[in-house]
Amino acid sequence: MDLLRTIALDEPWTAEALTAASDWFPRTAATTQIITLSDAFTLLAEQGRTHRVRNAASRRMEQLDQPPN
């Protein structure tokens, strides 16, 4: 949970910490609304361990690129 908070608050984090986290974490990070950093989603979309995580991260990146209604 500390890593999720760190990313959400835009504090320093490493790619290794994100990609080495438990399977639960990347799924949660890719689908949560509290993370708005495209760097985290880009990393998960490219290097996520599962197809599910990579797809979820890609969808979140698309959502962030769309202007709000």
CSV table of N, CA and C in Angstrom, one decimal:
chain,number,residue,atom,x,y,z
A,1,MET,N,0.8,-1.2,0.0
A,1,MET,CA,0.0,0.0,0.0
A,1,MET,C,0.9,1.3,0.0
A,2,ASP,N,2.0,1.2,0.6
A,2,ASP,CA,2.9,2.4,0.6
A,2,ASP,C,3.3,2.8,-0.8
A,3,LEU,N,3.5,1.8,-1.7
A,3,LEU,CA,3.9,2.1,-3.1
A,3,LEU,C,2.7,2.8,-3.8
A,4,LEU,N,1.6,2.3,-3.6
A,4,LEU,CA,0.4,2.9,-4.2
A,4,LEU,C,0.2,4.4,-3.8
A,5,ARG,N,0.4,4.6,-2.5
A,5,ARG,CA,0.3,6.0,-2.0
A,5,ARG,C,1.4,6.8,-2.5
A,6,THR,N,2.6,6.3,-2.6
A,6,THR,CA,3.8,7.0,-3.2
A,6,THR,C,3.5,7.5,-4.6
A,7,ILE,N,3.0,6.6,-5.4
A,7,ILE,CA,2.7,6.9,-6.8
A,7,ILE,C,1.6,7.9,-6.9
A,8,ALA,N,0.6,7.7,-6.1
A,8,ALA,CA,-0.6,8.6,-6.1
A,8,ALA,C,-0.2,10.0,-5.7
A,9,LEU,N,0.7,10.2,-4.8
A,9,LEU,CA,1.2,11.5,-4.3
A,9,LEU,C,2.3,12.1,-5.2
A,10,ASP,N,2.7,11.4,-6.3
A,10,ASP,CA,3.7,11.8,-7.2
A,10,ASP,C,5.1,12.0,-6.4
A,11,GLU,N,5.3,11.0,-5.5
A,11,GLU,CA,6.6,11.0,-4.8
A,11,GLU,C,7.5,10.0,-5.6
A,12,PRO,N,8.8,10.1,-5.4
A,12,PRO,CA,9.7,9.2,-6.1
A,12,PRO,C,9.4,7.7,-5.9
A,13,TRP,N,9.5,7.0,-7.0
A,13,TRP,CA,9.3,5.5,-7.0
A,13,TRP,C,10.2,5.0,-8.1
A,14,THR,N,10.4,3.7,-8.1
A,14,THR,CA,11.2,3.1,-9.1
A,14,THR,C,10.4,2.1,-10.0
A,15,ALA,N,10.9,1.9,-11.2
A,15,ALA,CA,10.2,1.0,-12.1
A,15,ALA,C,10.3,-0.4,-11.5
A,16,GLU,N,11.4,-0.7,-10.9
A,16,GLU,CA,11.6,-2.1,-10.3
A,16,GLU,C,10.7,-2.4,-9.2
A,17,ALA,N,10.4,-1.3,-8.4
A,17,ALA,CA,9.4,-1.5,-7.3
A,17,ALA,C,8.0,-1.8,-7.8
A,18,LEU,N,7.7,-1.1,-8.9
A,18,LEU,CA,6.3,-1.3,-9.5
A,18,LEU,C,6.2,-2.7,-10.2
A,19,THR,N,7.2,-3.0,-11.0
A,19,THR,CA,7.1,-4.3,-11.7
A,19,THR,C,7.4,-5.5,-10.9
A,20,ALA,N,8.1,-5.4,-9.7
A,20,ALA,CA,8.4,-6.5,-8.9
A,20,ALA,C,7.3,-6.7,-7.8
A,21,ALA,N,6.3,-5.8,-7.7
A,21,ALA,CA,5.3,-5.9,-6.7
A,21,ALA,C,4.4,-7.2,-6.9
A,22,SER,N,3.7,-7.5,-5.9
A,22,SER,CA,2.8,-8.7,-6.0
A,22,SER,C,1.8,-8.6,-7.1
A,23,ASP,N,1.2,-9.6,-7.6
A,23,ASP,CA,0.3,-9.6,-8.7
A,23,ASP,C,-0.9,-8.7,-8.3
A,24,TRP,N,-1.3,-8.6,-7.1
A,24,TRP,CA,-2.4,-7.7,-6.7
A,24,TRP,C,-2.1,-6.3,-7.0
A,25,PHE,N,-0.9,-5.8,-6.7
A,25,PHE,CA,-0.6,-4.4,-6.8
A,25,PHE,C,-0.7,-3.9,-8.2
A,26,PRO,N,-0.1,-4.5,-9.2
A,26,PRO,CA,-0.2,-3.9,-10.6
A,26,PRO,C,-1.7,-3.9,-11.1
A,27,ARG,N,-2.5,-4.9,-10.7
A,27,ARG,CA,-3.9,-4.8,-11.1
A,27,ARG,C,-4.6,-3.7,-10.4
A,28,THR,N,-4.3,-3.4,-9.1
A,28,THR,CA,-4.9,-2.3,-8.4
A,28,THR,C,-4.4,-1.0,-9.0
A,29,ALA,N,-3.1,-0.9,-9.2
A,29,ALA,CA,-2.6,0.4,-9.7
A,29,ALA,C,-3.1,0.7,-11.1
A,30,ALA,N,-3.3,-0.3,-11.9
A,30,ALA,CA,-3.8,-0.1,-13.2
A,30,ALA,C,-5.3,0.3,-13.3
A,31,THR,N,-6.0,0.0,-12.3
A,31,THR,CA,-7.5,0.3,-12.3
A,31,THR,C,-7.9,1.3,-11.4
A,32,THR,N,-7.1,1.8,-10.4
A,32,THR,CA,-7.5,2.7,-9.5
A,32,THR,C,-7.6,4.1,-10.1
A,33,GLN,N,-8.5,4.9,-9.5
A,33,GLN,CA,-8.6,6.3,-10.0
A,33,GLN,C,-7.7,7.3,-9.3
A,34,ILE,N,-7.0,6.9,-8.3
A,34,ILE,CA,-6.2,7.8,-7.5
A,34,ILE,C,-4.8,8.0,-8.2
A,35,ILE,N,-4.5,7.1,-9.0
A,35,ILE,CA,-3.2,7.3,-9.8
A,35,ILE,C,-3.5,8.0,-11.1
A,36,THR,N,-2.8,9.1,-11.3
A,36,THR,CA,-3.0,9.8,-12.6
A,36,THR,C,-1.7,10.0,-13.3
A,37,LEU,N,-0.6,9.4,-12.9
A,37,LEU,CA,0.7,9.5,-13.5
A,37,LEU,C,0.8,8.6,-14.8
A,38,SER,N,0.9,9.2,-15.9
A,38,SER,CA,1.0,8.4,-17.1
A,38,SER,C,2.3,7.5,-17.1
A,39,ASP,N,3.3,7.9,-16.4
A,39,ASP,CA,4.5,7.1,-16.4
A,39,ASP,C,4.3,5.7,-15.8
A,40,ALA,N,3.5,5.7,-14.7
A,40,ALA,CA,3.2,4.4,-14.1
A,40,ALA,C,2.3,3.6,-15.0
A,41,PHE,N,1.4,4.2,-15.7
A,41,PHE,CA,0.5,3.4,-16.6
A,41,PHE,C,1.3,2.9,-17.8
A,42,THR,N,2.2,3.8,-18.3
A,42,THR,CA,3.0,3.4,-19.5
A,42,THR,C,3.9,2.2,-19.1
A,43,LEU,N,4.5,2.2,-17.9
A,43,LEU,CA,5.3,1.1,-17.5
A,43,LEU,C,4.5,-0.2,-17.4
A,44,LEU,N,3.3,-0.1,-16.7
A,44,LEU,CA,2.5,-1.3,-16.6
A,44,LEU,C,2.0,-1.8,-17.9
A,45,ALA,N,1.7,-0.8,-18.8
A,45,ALA,CA,1.2,-1.3,-20.2
A,45,ALA,C,2.2,-2.0,-21.0
A,46,GLU,N,3.5,-1.6,-20.7
A,46,GLU,CA,4.6,-2.2,-21.5
A,46,GLU,C,5.2,-3.4,-20.8
A,47,GLN,N,5.3,-3.4,-19.4
A,47,GLN,CA,6.0,-4.4,-18.7
A,47,GLN,C,5.1,-5.2,-17.7
A,48,GLY,N,3.9,-4.9,-17.7
A,48,GLY,CA,3.0,-5.6,-16.7
A,48,GLY,C,3.1,-7.1,-16.9
A,49,ARG,N,3.1,-7.9,-15.8
A,49,ARG,CA,3.3,-9.3,-15.9
A,49,ARG,C,2.2,-10.1,-16.6
A,50,THR,N,0.9,-9.6,-16.5
A,50,THR,CA,-0.2,-10.3,-17.1
A,50,THR,C,-0.8,-9.4,-18.2
A,51,HIS,N,-1.5,-10.1,-19.1
A,51,HIS,CA,-2.3,-9.4,-20.2
A,51,HIS,C,-3.3,-8.5,-19.6
A,52,ARG,N,-3.9,-9.0,-18.5
A,52,ARG,CA,-5.0,-8.2,-17.8
A,52,ARG,C,-4.4,-6.8,-17.3
A,53,VAL,N,-3.3,-6.9,-16.7
A,53,VAL,CA,-2.7,-5.6,-16.2
A,53,VAL,C,-2.3,-4.7,-17.4
A,54,ARG,N,-1.7,-5.3,-18.4
A,54,ARG,CA,-1.2,-4.5,-19.5
A,54,ARG,C,-2.4,-3.8,-20.2
A,55,ASN,N,-3.5,-4.5,-20.4
A,55,ASN,CA,-4.7,-4.0,-21.0
A,55,ASN,C,-5.4,-2.9,-20.1
A,56,ALA,N,-5.5,-3.1,-18.8
A,56,ALA,CA,-6.0,-2.2,-17.9
A,56,ALA,C,-5.2,-0.9,-17.9
A,57,ALA,N,-3.9,-1.0,-17.9
A,57,ALA,CA,-3.1,0.2,-17.9
A,57,ALA,C,-3.2,1.0,-19.2
A,58,SER,N,-3.3,0.3,-20.3
A,58,SER,CA,-3.5,0.9,-21.6
A,58,SER,C,-4.9,1.7,-21.6
A,59,ARG,N,-5.9,1.1,-21.1
A,59,ARG,CA,-7.2,1.7,-21.0
A,59,ARG,C,-7.1,3.0,-20.1
A,60,ARG,N,-6.4,2.9,-19.0
A,60,ARG,CA,-6.3,4.1,-18.1
A,60,ARG,C,-5.5,5.2,-18.8
A,61,MET,N,-4.5,4.9,-19.6
A,61,MET,CA,-3.7,5.9,-20.3
A,61,MET,C,-4.7,6.6,-21.3
A,62,GLU,N,-5.5,5.8,-22.0
A,62,GLU,CA,-6.5,6.4,-23.0
A,62,GLU,C,-7.4,7.3,-22.2
A,63,GLN,N,-7.9,7.0,-21.1
A,63,GLN,CA,-8.8,7.8,-20.3
A,63,GLN,C,-8.1,9.1,-19.9
A,64,LEU,N,-6.9,9.0,-19.5
A,64,LEU,CA,-6.2,10.2,-19.1
A,64,LEU,C,-5.9,11.2,-20.3
A,65,ASP,N,-5.8,10.6,-21.5
A,65,ASP,CA,-5.6,11.4,-22.7
A,65,ASP,C,-6.8,12.1,-23.2
A,66,GLN,N,-8.0,11.7,-22.7
A,66,GLN,CA,-9.3,12.3,-23.2
A,66,GLN,C,-9.6,13.5,-22.3
A,67,PRO,N,-10.1,14.6,-22.9
A,67,PRO,CA,-10.4,15.8,-22.2
A,67,PRO,C,-11.7,15.5,-21.3
A,68,PRO,N,-11.8,16.1,-20.1
A,68,PRO,CA,-13.0,15.8,-19.3
A,68,PRO,C,-14.2,16.4,-19.9
A,69,ASN,N,-15.3,15.8,-19.7
A,69,ASN,CA,-16.6,16.2,-20.2
A,69,ASN,C,-17.1,17.5,-19.6
